[in-house]
Coordinates of C-alpha atoms and ligand atoms in Angstrom, one line a residue:
X139 CA -34.6 -107.7 -89.7
X140 CA -31.5 -108.6 -91.7
X141 CA -31.0 -111.6 -94.0
X142 CA -34.6 -111.9 -95.1
X143 CA -35.5 -112.8 -98.7
X144 CA -37.8 -110.6 -100.7
X145 CA -40.4 -113.4 -100.4
X146 CA -40.0 -113.6 -96.6
X147 CA -40.2 -109.8 -96.3
X148 CA -43.4 -109.8 -98.3
X149 CA -45.0 -112.6 -96.2
X150 CA -44.0 -110.7 -93.0
X151 CA -45.7 -107.5 -94.3
X152 CA -48.8 -109.5 -95.3
X153 CA -49.0 -110.9 -91.8
X154 CA -48.6 -107.5 -90.3
X155 CA -51.5 -106.3 -92.5
X156 CA -53.8 -109.0 -91.1
X157 CA -53.5 -111.8 -93.7
X158 CA -54.0 -115.2 -92.1
X159 CA -53.7 -117.5 -95.1
X160 CA -52.6 -117.5 -98.7
X161 CA -54.7 -119.6 -101.1
X162 CA -53.1 -121.0 -104.1
X163 CA -51.3 -123.8 -106.0
X164 CA -47.6 -124.1 -105.6
X165 CA -45.0 -123.9 -108.5
X166 CA -41.3 -123.5 -109.0
X167 CA -41.4 -119.8 -109.4
X168 CA -43.5 -119.5 -106.2
X169 CA -41.2 -121.6 -104.1
X170 CA -39.5 -118.7 -102.2
X171 CA -43.0 -117.5 -101.3
X172 CA -44.5 -120.8 -100.2
X173 CA -41.3 -121.6 -98.3
X174 CA -41.6 -118.3 -96.5
X175 CA -45.2 -119.1 -95.6
X176 CA -44.1 -122.5 -94.3
X177 CA -41.5 -120.9 -92.0
X178 CA -43.7 -118.1 -90.7
X179 CA -46.1 -118.2 -87.7
X180 CA -49.5 -116.7 -88.1
X181 CA -50.0 -117.5 -91.7
X182 CA -50.9 -120.7 -93.5
X183 CA -50.8 -121.9 -97.1
X184 CA -54.2 -123.2 -98.3
X185 CA -53.8 -125.6 -101.2
X186 CA -56.7 -125.3 -103.6
X187 CA -57.0 -127.5 -106.7
X188 CA -57.5 -124.6 -109.1
X189 CA -56.1 -121.0 -108.7
X190 CA -59.5 -119.5 -109.7
X191 CA -60.9 -121.1 -106.6
X192 CA -58.0 -119.6 -104.6
X193 CA -59.0 -116.1 -105.6
X194 CA -62.7 -116.8 -105.0
X195 CA -61.9 -118.2 -101.5
X196 CA -59.7 -115.2 -100.7
X197 CA -62.4 -112.8 -101.8
X198 CA -65.0 -114.6 -99.7
X199 CA -62.8 -114.6 -96.6
X200 CA -62.3 -110.9 -97.0
X201 CA -66.0 -110.3 -97.4
X202 CA -66.8 -112.3 -94.2
X203 CA -64.0 -111.0 -92.0
X204 CA -63.4 -107.6 -93.4
X205 CA -59.6 -108.4 -93.3
X206 CA -57.0 -108.4 -96.0
X207 CA -56.6 -111.8 -97.6
X208 CA -54.2 -113.2 -100.2
X209 CA -53.8 -115.7 -103.0
X210 CA -51.0 -116.7 -105.3
X211 CA -50.3 -118.5 -108.5
X212 CA -47.0 -119.7 -110.2
X213 CA -45.7 -118.1 -113.4
X214 CA -47.7 -118.1 -116.6
X215 CA -50.7 -120.4 -116.5
X216 CA -50.6 -120.7 -112.7
X217 CA -51.4 -117.0 -112.0
X218 CA -53.5 -116.7 -115.2
X219 CA -55.9 -119.1 -113.6
X220 CA -56.5 -116.6 -110.8
X221 CA -58.0 -114.1 -113.1
X222 CA -61.7 -114.8 -112.9
X223 CA -61.8 -115.1 -109.1
X224 CA -59.8 -111.9 -108.9
X225 CA -62.4 -110.1 -111.1
X226 CA -65.0 -111.3 -108.7
X227 CA -63.1 -110.1 -105.6
X228 CA -62.3 -106.8 -107.2
X229 CA -65.8 -106.1 -108.3
X230 CA -67.1 -107.1 -104.8
X231 CA -64.6 -104.6 -103.4
X232 CA -63.0 -107.4 -101.3
X233 CA -59.4 -106.5 -100.2
X234 CA -57.1 -109.1 -101.7
X235 CA -53.4 -109.1 -102.5
X236 CA -52.6 -111.6 -105.3
X237 CA -49.0 -112.7 -105.8
X238 CA -48.3 -113.6 -109.4
X239 CA -45.0 -115.4 -109.5
X240 CA -43.1 -114.7 -112.8
X241 CA -40.6 -116.3 -115.0
X242 CA -36.8 -115.6 -114.3
X243 CA -36.2 -111.8 -114.7
X244 CA -33.4 -112.2 -117.2
X245 CA -35.8 -114.0 -119.6
X246 CA -38.6 -111.5 -119.5
X247 CA -39.4 -110.3 -123.1
X248 CA -38.1 -113.3 -124.9
X249 CA -41.2 -115.4 -125.3
X250 CA -39.7 -117.7 -122.7
X251 CA -41.4 -120.9 -121.5
X252 CA -44.7 -120.0 -119.7
X253 CA -44.1 -116.3 -120.3
X254 CA -47.1 -114.0 -119.9
X255 CA -47.2 -110.4 -118.6
X256 CA -49.2 -110.6 -115.3
X257 CA -48.6 -106.9 -114.5
X258 CA -50.5 -106.1 -117.7
X259 CA -53.0 -109.0 -117.6
X260 CA -54.3 -108.0 -114.2
X261 CA -54.7 -104.3 -114.7
X262 CA -58.4 -104.5 -115.4
X263 CA -59.2 -106.5 -112.2
X264 CA -57.1 -104.5 -109.7
X265 CA -56.5 -101.1 -108.2
X266 CA -52.8 -101.7 -108.4
X267 CA -50.7 -104.1 -110.5
X268 CA -46.9 -103.8 -110.4
X269 CA -43.9 -105.9 -110.9
X270 CA -41.1 -106.1 -108.4
X271 CA -38.0 -106.2 -110.6
X272 CA -35.4 -105.5 -107.9
X273 CA -35.4 -106.1 -104.1
X274 CA -35.0 -102.4 -103.3
X275 CA -38.5 -101.9 -104.6
X276 CA -40.2 -104.4 -102.3
X277 CA -41.0 -102.4 -99.2
X278 CA -42.6 -99.5 -100.8
X279 CA -44.4 -101.4 -103.6
X280 CA -45.7 -104.0 -101.1
X281 CA -47.0 -101.2 -98.8
X282 CA -48.7 -99.6 -101.8
X283 CA -50.3 -102.9 -102.8
X284 CA -51.6 -103.5 -99.3
X285 CA -52.9 -100.0 -98.9
X286 CA -54.6 -100.0 -102.3
X287 CA -56.4 -103.2 -101.5
X288 CA -57.5 -102.2 -98.0
X289 CA -58.0 -98.5 -98.7
X290 CA -59.9 -98.7 -101.9
X291 CA -61.5 -102.1 -101.4
X292 CA -60.4 -104.5 -104.1
X293 CA -57.5 -106.3 -105.6
X294 CA -53.8 -105.5 -105.8
X295 CA -51.5 -107.7 -107.8
X296 CA -47.7 -108.1 -107.2
X297 CA -45.8 -109.7 -110.0
X298 CA -42.6 -111.2 -108.6
X299 CA -40.1 -113.1 -110.7
X300 CA -39.0 -116.2 -108.8
X301 CA -35.3 -115.2 -108.8
X302 CA -36.1 -111.8 -107.3
X303 CA -38.3 -113.4 -104.7
X304 CA -35.3 -115.4 -103.5
X305 CA -32.9 -112.5 -103.2
X306 CA -32.0 -110.6 -100.0
X307 CA -34.4 -107.9 -99.1
X308 CA -33.4 -104.4 -97.9
X309 CA -34.2 -102.9 -94.5
X310 CA -37.7 -101.6 -94.2
X311 CA -38.3 -98.6 -92.0
X312 CA -41.9 -97.9 -93.3
X313 CA -44.6 -98.1 -90.7
X314 CA -47.7 -100.0 -91.7
X315 CA -50.7 -97.7 -91.6
X316 CA -53.4 -99.5 -89.5
X317 CA -56.1 -99.6 -92.2
X318 CA -58.4 -101.8 -90.2
X319 CA -60.0 -98.6 -88.8
X320 CA -61.6 -97.0 -91.8
X321 CA -62.4 -93.3 -91.6
X322 CA -65.9 -91.9 -91.7
X323 CA -66.7 -89.8 -94.8
X324 CA -69.0 -87.0 -93.9
X325 CA -70.5 -84.8 -96.6
X326 CA -70.2 -81.1 -96.4
X327 CA -72.8 -79.0 -94.6
X328 CA -73.7 -77.4 -98.0
X329 CA -74.5 -80.8 -99.4
X330 CA -76.5 -81.8 -96.4
X331 CA -78.6 -78.6 -96.5
X332 CA -79.2 -79.1 -100.2
X333 CA -80.3 -82.7 -99.6
X334 CA -82.6 -81.6 -96.7
X335 CA -84.2 -79.0 -99.0
X336 CA -84.9 -81.5 -101.7
X337 CA -86.5 -83.9 -99.2
X338 CA -88.6 -81.1 -97.7
X339 CA -89.7 -80.0 -101.2
X340 CA -90.9 -83.6 -102.1
X341 CA -94.1 -85.2 -101.1
X342 CA -93.3 -88.8 -101.9
X343 CA -89.8 -90.0 -101.1
X344 CA -88.5 -93.5 -101.8
X345 CA -85.2 -95.0 -100.6
X346 CA -83.3 -97.7 -102.5
X347 CA -80.4 -99.3 -100.8
X348 CA -77.3 -101.3 -101.9
X349 CA -74.4 -103.0 -100.2
X350 CA -73.1 -99.5 -99.3
X351 CA -75.9 -99.4 -96.7
X352 CA -74.1 -102.1 -94.7
X353 CA -73.9 -101.0 -91.1
X354 CA -76.6 -98.3 -91.7
X355 CA -79.7 -100.3 -90.9
X356 CA -80.7 -98.1 -87.9
X357 CA -80.0 -94.8 -89.7
X358 CA -82.0 -95.9 -92.8
X359 CA -85.0 -96.9 -90.6
X360 CA -85.1 -93.7 -88.7
X361 CA -84.8 -91.6 -91.8
X362 CA -87.5 -93.6 -93.6
X363 CA -89.7 -93.3 -90.5
X364 CA -89.3 -89.5 -90.4
X365 CA -90.2 -89.0 -94.1
X366 CA -92.6 -92.0 -94.4
X367 CA -90.5 -93.5 -97.2
X368 CA -90.9 -97.0 -98.7
X369 CA -87.5 -98.7 -98.7
X370 CA -86.5 -101.0 -101.5
X371 CA -83.2 -102.7 -102.1
X372 CA -80.9 -104.2 -104.7
X373 CA -79.7 -107.8 -104.4
X374 CA -76.5 -106.8 -102.6
X375 CA -78.4 -104.5 -100.2
X376 CA -80.8 -107.2 -99.1
X377 CA -78.8 -108.8 -96.3
X378 CA -78.2 -105.4 -94.7
X379 CA -81.7 -103.7 -95.1
X380 CA -84.5 -106.1 -95.6
X381 CA -84.8 -107.5 -92.1
X382 CA -86.7 -105.7 -89.2
X383 CA -87.8 -103.2 -91.8
X384 CA -91.3 -101.7 -91.4
X385 CA -90.8 -99.8 -94.6
X386 CA -89.8 -102.8 -96.9
X387 CA -91.2 -102.8 -100.4
X388 CA -88.9 -105.5 -101.8
X389 CA -86.2 -105.8 -104.4
X390 CA -85.8 -104.4 -107.8
X391 CA -83.9 -105.8 -110.7
X392 CA -83.9 -108.9 -112.8
X393 CA -84.6 -111.1 -109.7
X394 CA -86.9 -108.5 -108.1
X395 CA -90.2 -108.9 -106.3
X396 CA -92.7 -106.8 -104.5
X397 CA -93.3 -103.1 -105.0
X398 CA -89.8 -101.7 -105.2
X399 CA -90.1 -100.9 -108.8
X400 CA -93.4 -99.0 -108.3
X401 CA -92.2 -97.1 -105.3
X402 CA -89.1 -96.0 -107.2
X403 CA -91.2 -94.9 -110.2
X404 CA -94.1 -93.3 -108.4
X405 CA -92.2 -91.1 -105.9
X406 CA -91.1 -87.6 -106.6
X407 CA -87.7 -88.0 -104.9
X408 CA -85.7 -91.2 -105.2
X409 CA -82.8 -91.5 -102.8
X410 CA -80.1 -94.1 -103.8
X411 CA -78.1 -95.2 -100.8
X412 CA -74.8 -97.0 -101.4
X413 CA -75.9 -98.7 -104.5
X414 CA -74.2 -99.2 -107.9
X415 CA -77.3 -101.1 -109.1
X416 CA -76.4 -101.8 -112.7
X417 CA -79.8 -102.2 -114.5
X418 CA -80.7 -98.7 -115.6
X419 CA -83.9 -99.8 -117.3
X420 CA -85.2 -100.5 -113.8
X421 CA -84.4 -96.9 -112.7
X422 CA -86.7 -94.0 -113.4
X423 CA -85.5 -91.1 -115.5
X424 CA -88.4 -88.7 -114.7
X425 CA -88.0 -88.7 -111.0
X426 CA -85.6 -86.3 -109.1
X427 CA -82.7 -88.5 -107.8
X428 CA -80.2 -88.0 -105.0
X429 CA -77.4 -90.5 -104.7
X430 CA -75.2 -91.1 -101.7
X431 CA -72.0 -93.1 -102.1
X432 CA -68.5 -93.1 -100.5
X433 CA -67.1 -93.5 -104.1
X434 CA -67.7 -90.2 -106.0
X435 CA -67.0 -92.0 -109.2
X436 CA -70.2 -94.0 -108.8
X437 CA -72.4 -90.9 -108.6
X438 CA -74.7 -90.6 -111.6
X439 CA -73.2 -93.4 -113.6
X440 CA -76.4 -95.4 -113.8
X441 CA -79.2 -93.0 -113.5
X442 CA -80.4 -89.4 -113.5
X443 CA -78.6 -87.4 -110.8
X444 CA -80.0 -84.2 -109.3
X445 CA -77.8 -84.2 -106.3
X446 CA -74.7 -86.3 -105.7
X447 CA -73.5 -86.8 -102.2
X448 CA -70.0 -88.2 -101.4
X449 CA -70.4 -89.7 -97.9
X450 CA -71.0 -92.8 -95.8
X451 CA -74.6 -93.8 -95.9
X452 CA -74.9 -94.0 -92.0
X453 CA -73.1 -90.7 -91.4
X454 CA -75.0 -88.8 -94.1
X455 CA -78.3 -89.9 -92.7
X456 CA -77.2 -89.1 -89.2
X457 CA -76.5 -85.6 -90.4
X458 CA -79.6 -85.3 -92.6
X459 CA -82.4 -86.8 -90.5
X460 CA -82.6 -84.1 -87.8
X461 CA -82.6 -81.4 -90.5
X462 CA -85.7 -82.6 -92.5
X463 CA -89.2 -81.8 -91.5
X464 CA -91.1 -84.9 -90.5
X465 CA -93.8 -85.9 -93.0
X466 CA -97.3 -86.7 -91.9
X467 CA -99.1 -87.6 -95.1
X468 CA -99.1 -91.4 -95.2
X469 CA -101.0 -91.9 -98.5
X470 CA -98.1 -92.8 -100.8
X471 CA -96.3 -94.9 -98.1
X472 CA -99.4 -96.9 -97.2
X473 CA -100.3 -97.4 -100.8
X474 CA -96.9 -98.9 -101.5
X475 CA -97.0 -101.1 -98.4
X476 CA -100.3 -102.5 -99.7
X477 CA -99.0 -102.9 -103.2
X478 CA -96.0 -104.8 -101.9
X479 CA -98.1 -107.2 -99.8
X480 CA -100.5 -107.7 -102.7
X481 CA -97.7 -108.4 -105.1
X482 CA -96.3 -111.0 -102.7
X483 CA -99.7 -112.6 -102.0
X484 CA -100.1 -112.8 -105.8
X485 CA -96.9 -114.7 -106.4
X486 CA -97.5 -117.0 -103.5
X487 CA -100.9 -117.9 -104.9
X488 CA -99.2 -118.6 -108.2
X489 CA -96.5 -120.7 -106.5
X490 CA -98.7 -123.8 -106.5
X491 CA -99.8 -125.2 -103.2
X492 CA -98.7 -128.8 -102.7
X493 CA -95.2 -127.9 -103.8
X494 CA -94.0 -130.2 -101.0
X495 CA -95.4 -133.1 -103.0
X496 CA -94.2 -131.9 -106.4
X497 CA -91.9 -134.3 -108.3
X498 CA -89.2 -133.7 -109.5
X499 CA -88.5 -131.7 -106.3
X500 CA -89.3 -128.0 -106.7
X501 CA -86.1 -126.0 -106.0
X502 CA -88.1 -123.2 -104.3
X503 CA -89.3 -125.8 -101.8
X504 CA -85.7 -126.8 -101.1
X505 CA -84.7 -123.1 -100.6
X506 CA -87.7 -122.4 -98.3
X507 CA -86.9 -125.4 -96.1
X508 CA -83.2 -124.5 -96.0
X509 CA -84.2 -121.1 -94.8
X510 CA -86.1 -122.6 -91.9
X511 CA -83.6 -125.2 -90.9
X512 CA -80.3 -123.2 -91.3
X513 CA -78.6 -121.5 -88.4
X514 CA -79.4 -117.9 -87.5
X515 CA -75.8 -116.9 -88.2
X516 CA -75.2 -119.1 -91.2
X517 CA -73.1 -118.0 -94.2
X518 CA -74.8 -118.8 -97.5
X519 CA -72.6 -118.8 -100.6
X520 CA -74.8 -118.7 -103.7
X521 CA -74.0 -119.9 -107.2
X522 CA -74.7 -117.7 -110.2
X523 CA -77.7 -119.3 -112.0
X524 CA -81.1 -120.1 -110.5
X525 CA -79.6 -120.4 -107.0
X526 CA -79.3 -116.6 -107.1
X527 CA -83.1 -116.4 -107.6
X528 CA -83.8 -118.9 -104.8
X529 CA -81.5 -117.2 -102.4
X530 CA -82.8 -113.8 -103.2
X531 CA -86.4 -114.9 -102.6
X532 CA -86.1 -117.5 -99.8
X533 CA -83.1 -116.9 -97.6
X534 CA -84.2 -114.5 -94.9
X535 CA -81.6 -112.1 -93.7
X536 CA -81.6 -111.2 -90.0
X537 CA -78.5 -109.0 -89.5
X538 CA -76.4 -112.0 -88.4
X539 CA -76.6 -114.3 -91.5
X540 CA -74.4 -113.5 -94.5
X541 CA -75.2 -114.2 -98.1
X542 CA -72.4 -113.9 -100.6
X543 CA -72.3 -114.6 -104.3
X544 CA -70.8 -113.4 -107.5
X545 CA -73.5 -110.6 -107.5
X546 CA -71.6 -108.1 -109.5
X547 CA -69.3 -110.2 -111.7
X548 CA -71.9 -112.9 -112.2
X549 CA -69.5 -115.8 -112.6
X550 CA -70.5 -119.4 -112.3
X551 CA -68.9 -121.9 -109.8
X552 CA -68.4 -119.3 -107.1
X553 CA -70.3 -120.9 -104.3
X554 CA -68.0 -123.8 -103.4
X555 CA -64.7 -121.9 -103.4
X556 CA -66.4 -119.0 -101.6
X557 CA -67.6 -121.5 -98.9
X558 CA -64.0 -122.6 -98.4
X559 CA -62.9 -119.0 -97.8
X560 CA -65.9 -118.3 -95.5
X561 CA -65.4 -121.5 -93.5
X562 CA -61.6 -121.4 -92.8
X563 CA -61.6 -118.4 -90.5
X564 CA -64.3 -119.9 -88.3
X565 CA -64.9 -123.7 -88.4
X566 CA -67.8 -123.4 -85.9
X567 CA -69.9 -121.3 -88.1
X568 CA -72.4 -123.0 -90.4
X569 CA -71.4 -122.4 -94.0
X570 CA -73.8 -123.5 -96.7
X571 CA -72.9 -123.5 -100.4
X572 CA -76.1 -123.3 -102.6
X573 CA -74.6 -124.8 -105.7
X574 CA -76.0 -125.4 -109.2
X575 CA -75.0 -128.7 -110.8
X576 CA -73.3 -126.7 -113.6
X577 CA -71.4 -124.5 -111.2
X578 CA -70.5 -127.3 -108.9
X579 CA -69.1 -129.4 -111.8
X580 CA -67.1 -126.5 -113.1
X581 CA -64.8 -126.3 -110.0
X582 CA -65.6 -129.9 -108.8
X583 CA -62.0 -130.4 -107.7
X584 CA -62.6 -127.9 -104.8
X585 CA -64.8 -130.5 -103.1
X586 CA -61.5 -132.4 -102.6
X587 CA -60.1 -129.3 -101.0
X588 CA -63.1 -129.1 -98.6
X589 CA -62.5 -132.8 -97.7
X590 CA -58.7 -132.4 -97.5
X591 CA -59.0 -129.7 -94.9
X592 CA -62.0 -131.4 -93.1
X593 CA -64.0 -128.2 -93.5
X594 CA -67.6 -128.7 -92.3
X595 CA -68.9 -127.0 -95.5
X596 CA -72.5 -128.1 -96.4
X597 CA -73.2 -128.2 -100.1
X598 CA -76.8 -128.1 -101.1
X599 CA -76.7 -129.1 -104.7
X600 CA -79.7 -127.9 -106.9
X601 CA -79.2 -130.8 -109.3
X602 CA -81.4 -130.1 -112.4
X603 CA -79.1 -131.7 -114.9
X604 CA -79.1 -128.4 -116.8
X605 CA -77.7 -124.9 -117.1
X606 CA -81.1 -123.8 -116.0
X607 CA -80.6 -120.1 -115.9
X608 CA -79.5 -120.1 -119.5
X609 CA -82.4 -122.3 -120.5
X610 CA -84.6 -119.6 -119.1
X611 CA -82.7 -116.9 -120.9
X612 CA -83.0 -118.7 -124.2
X613 CA -86.7 -119.0 -123.8
X614 CA -87.1 -115.3 -122.9
X615 CA -85.2 -114.6 -126.1
X616 CA -87.6 -116.8 -128.1
X617 CA -84.9 -119.4 -128.7
X618 CA -85.3 -123.2 -128.2
X619 CA -83.0 -124.4 -125.4
X620 CA -79.7 -125.6 -126.9
X621 CA -76.5 -126.8 -125.2
X622 CA -78.1 -126.6 -121.8
X623 CA -78.6 -130.1 -120.6
X624 CA -76.4 -132.7 -118.8
X625 CA -76.8 -136.4 -118.3
X626 CA -78.0 -137.2 -114.8
X627 CA -75.2 -137.6 -112.4
X628 CA -75.2 -139.0 -108.9
X629 CA -73.1 -136.3 -107.2
X630 CA -73.7 -137.9 -103.8
X631 CA -71.7 -141.0 -105.0
X632 CA -69.0 -138.6 -106.2
X633 CA -69.0 -136.9 -102.8
X634 CA -68.8 -140.1 -100.9
X635 CA -66.0 -141.3 -103.1
X636 CA -64.1 -138.1 -102.1
X637 CA -64.6 -139.0 -98.5
X638 CA -67.5 -136.8 -97.5
X639 CA -70.9 -137.5 -96.0
X640 CA -73.5 -137.4 -98.8
X641 CA -77.1 -138.2 -99.6
X642 CA -79.2 -137.9 -102.8
X643 CA -82.9 -137.1 -102.5
X644 CA -85.5 -137.4 -105.2
X645 CA -88.6 -137.5 -103.1
X646 CA -89.8 -134.1 -101.7
X647 CA -90.8 -135.8 -98.5
X648 CA -87.1 -136.4 -97.8
X649 CA -86.0 -132.8 -98.3
X650 CA -86.4 -131.6 -94.7
X651 CA -84.8 -134.7 -93.2
X652 CA -82.0 -134.6 -95.8
X653 CA -81.2 -131.0 -95.1
X654 CA -81.3 -131.5 -91.3
X655 CA -79.0 -134.5 -91.7
X656 CA -76.3 -132.8 -93.7
X657 CA -76.4 -129.6 -91.5
X658 CA -76.0 -131.7 -88.4
X659 CA -73.1 -133.7 -89.8
X660 CA -69.8 -132.8 -88.2
X661 CA -67.7 -132.5 -91.3
X662 CA -67.9 -132.0 -95.1
X663 CA -71.3 -133.0 -96.4
X664 CA -73.4 -132.8 -99.6
X665 CA -77.1 -133.1 -100.3
X666 CA -77.7 -133.9 -103.9
X667 CA -81.3 -132.7 -104.5
X668 CA -82.7 -133.8 -107.8
X669 CA -84.7 -130.7 -108.8
X670 CA -87.1 -129.7 -111.5
X671 CA -85.3 -128.1 -114.4
X672 CA -88.5 -126.4 -115.5
X673 CA -88.9 -124.3 -112.3
X674 CA -89.0 -120.9 -113.8
X675 CA -88.8 -117.4 -112.4
X676 CA -89.3 -114.2 -114.3
X677 CA -88.7 -110.6 -113.1
X678 CA -91.8 -108.6 -112.5
X679 CA -91.0 -106.1 -115.3
X680 CA -90.4 -108.0 -118.5
X681 CA -91.1 -106.3 -121.8
X682 CA -93.9 -107.4 -124.1
X683 CA -91.2 -108.5 -126.6
X684 CA -89.7 -110.7 -123.9
X685 CA -93.1 -112.1 -123.1
X686 CA -93.7 -113.0 -126.7
X687 CA -90.4 -114.8 -126.9
X688 CA -91.2 -116.5 -123.7
X689 CA -94.6 -117.5 -124.8
X690 CA -93.1 -119.0 -128.0
X691 CA -91.0 -121.5 -126.1
X692 CA -92.9 -122.0 -122.9
X693 CA -96.0 -123.9 -123.9
X694 CA -95.1 -126.8 -121.6
X695 CA -93.4 -124.9 -118.9
X696 CA -94.8 -123.9 -115.6
X697 CA -94.3 -120.4 -114.4
X698 CA -93.9 -120.2 -110.7
X699 CA -92.2 -118.1 -108.0
X700 CA -92.7 -117.8 -104.3
X701 CA -91.2 -115.4 -101.8
X702 CA -90.9 -117.4 -98.6
X703 CA -91.0 -115.6 -95.3
X704 CA -91.0 -112.2 -96.9
X705 CA -94.8 -112.3 -97.1
X706 CA -95.0 -112.5 -93.3
X707 CA -93.0 -109.3 -92.9
X708 CA -95.1 -107.6 -95.5
X709 CA -98.3 -108.6 -93.8
X710 CA -96.9 -107.6 -90.4
X711 CA -96.0 -104.2 -91.8
X712 CA -99.5 -103.7 -93.1
X713 CA -100.8 -104.0 -89.6
X714 CA -98.8 -100.8 -88.8
X715 CA -101.0 -98.8 -91.1
X716 CA -103.4 -96.7 -88.9
X717 CA -107.1 -97.5 -89.4
X718 CA -109.1 -94.6 -90.8
Ligands
TPP1458 C1 -68.0 -118.7 -115.9 C2 -69.4 -118.6 -116.5 N1 -69.8 -119.2 -117.6 C3 -71.0 -119.1 -118.1 C4 -71.9 -118.3 -117.5 C5 -73.3 -118.1 -118.1 N2 -74.3 -118.8 -117.2 C6 -74.9 -118.1 -116.2 S1 -75.9 -119.0 -115.3 C7 -75.5 -120.4 -116.1 C8 -76.1 -121.7 -115.8 C9 -75.7 -122.2 -114.4 O1 -76.1 -123.6 -114.3 P1 -76.2 -124.3 -112.9 O2 -75.0 -124.0 -112.1 O3 -76.5 -125.7 -113.1 O4 -77.4 -123.5 -112.2 P2 -79.0 -123.6 -112.6 O5 -79.2 -122.3 -113.3 O6 -79.2 -124.8 -113.4 O7 -79.6 -123.6 -111.3 C10 -74.6 -120.1 -117.2 C11 -74.0 -121.1 -118.2 C12 -71.5 -117.5 -116.4 N3 -72.3 -116.7 -115.8 N4 -70.2 -117.7 -115.9
MG1459 MG1 -78.3 -126.7 -113.1

């Protein structure tokens, strides 16, 4: 097509690569891009209030749809604001192209008004970060950006000076590679044979799964069944692996529960499947370890590695399972299932009965009711902070629900903008943001975005007037809480002033009704639940030192922690143990 500008050409390429919307905030240097979006069918501009939210939303849309998404910011501060959301998208491997508009090309290098160097600034949060200095570069550089984001999973950043974006673009004869069909990576036969030998030589095998086990539920179950292996998971593996799992022994890590830690430490072969689980103190160093990952650079970077397999989890297990000798000794497996059920019974007993009458409202009660009343295919976006703990323990995955958060980057304020990106591609799907009051206030302006677009996002606000997670961390470190509290704020009044439906609940008897009411509302809605700031949760494996610190500061605090519907699964799995 002749007579296109660089911006128009770029937008056309993004549409061909599957991008349906560009999230961002407009600006002078971005005008050629936004104008091209305005004139192009099949792509919309989504106007967020803060560019960080634009990047979070783009990352969430990519995680929900699996498609390429995009965000943009104007020169200098405009695109600089994208950075935290881009870090999150990149570390979640969400394919996102970010357009960083730049100052006029003739002024680069003169400390010009708003001058930054986006092509340098974004290097650390992208696979590809390049500047388009002349129109002739556009076709190949844009293709490279798209293919890096889709092919490697993560962010590409294109820095485009406003004047270059407005110039005429050259002809483009490059064919877009259809990257929506990702290839299957199959390990070599030598690797599979070595893997099978290790499994056959081991009496007690444990599997530990991460987000890389997405789409491999059946393969993991049949392999676990053949070798009688307990199956644990990391937080990001939970939504793919924990449901319909007769081998479940829970989650390991700071928010862990159940017997995953024991199963991983007491086996003689640990199989890590698609996990880049970062907390090496939770991984054994005296157990033989096999790791399977499509990304060879992840192999062995967290733990001991006796065999590293580069391959898809599902494909690797499809090749491996028929080659291993079925195991018949159930001793270890049954012991771990019992341990798991006991561990869950233990915390449920500690999680005081009568919580439905507890005032201030106990956040775990809110999460457990939300789990019951939310849709079977709901998307939950979860704020960093205590909401992470409540979602990990109470939101039951089922293979249709999705749970996304800032699980690798660990940024606050992710839930609300991620809900925007999760809702826009499908307004009929229930999207619930589980927000902390600190996180919600941090990107509060995005609630106006939700209302502006009439998105039926439901915000469940865990309003404890505090930065609760940090309160807990300070106590664990033996410090008195400091800088962690906020004055009480009626967020329901704020939400109503913004034009949404909202309700504030302070009485636990209103929680179920309040949740049902906002979920049923046809439009943006918020439930401000005034929750107990002293609802604490501790990982099952804290050190003595941490405990001492904790004990120092905790004299008046109540230590509680439930596990919701997981106990039912654990009890049901126990029934599968054959009677002697
Ligand atoms: C951008 C950012 N700033 C600071 C932190 C450190 N931090 C982690 S959780 C948290 C508190 C979150 O408070 P809130 O959203 O109210 O959730 P709560 O833990 O109280 O449920 C803080 C300050 C962070 N992770 N990200
Ligand atoms: Mg809070």
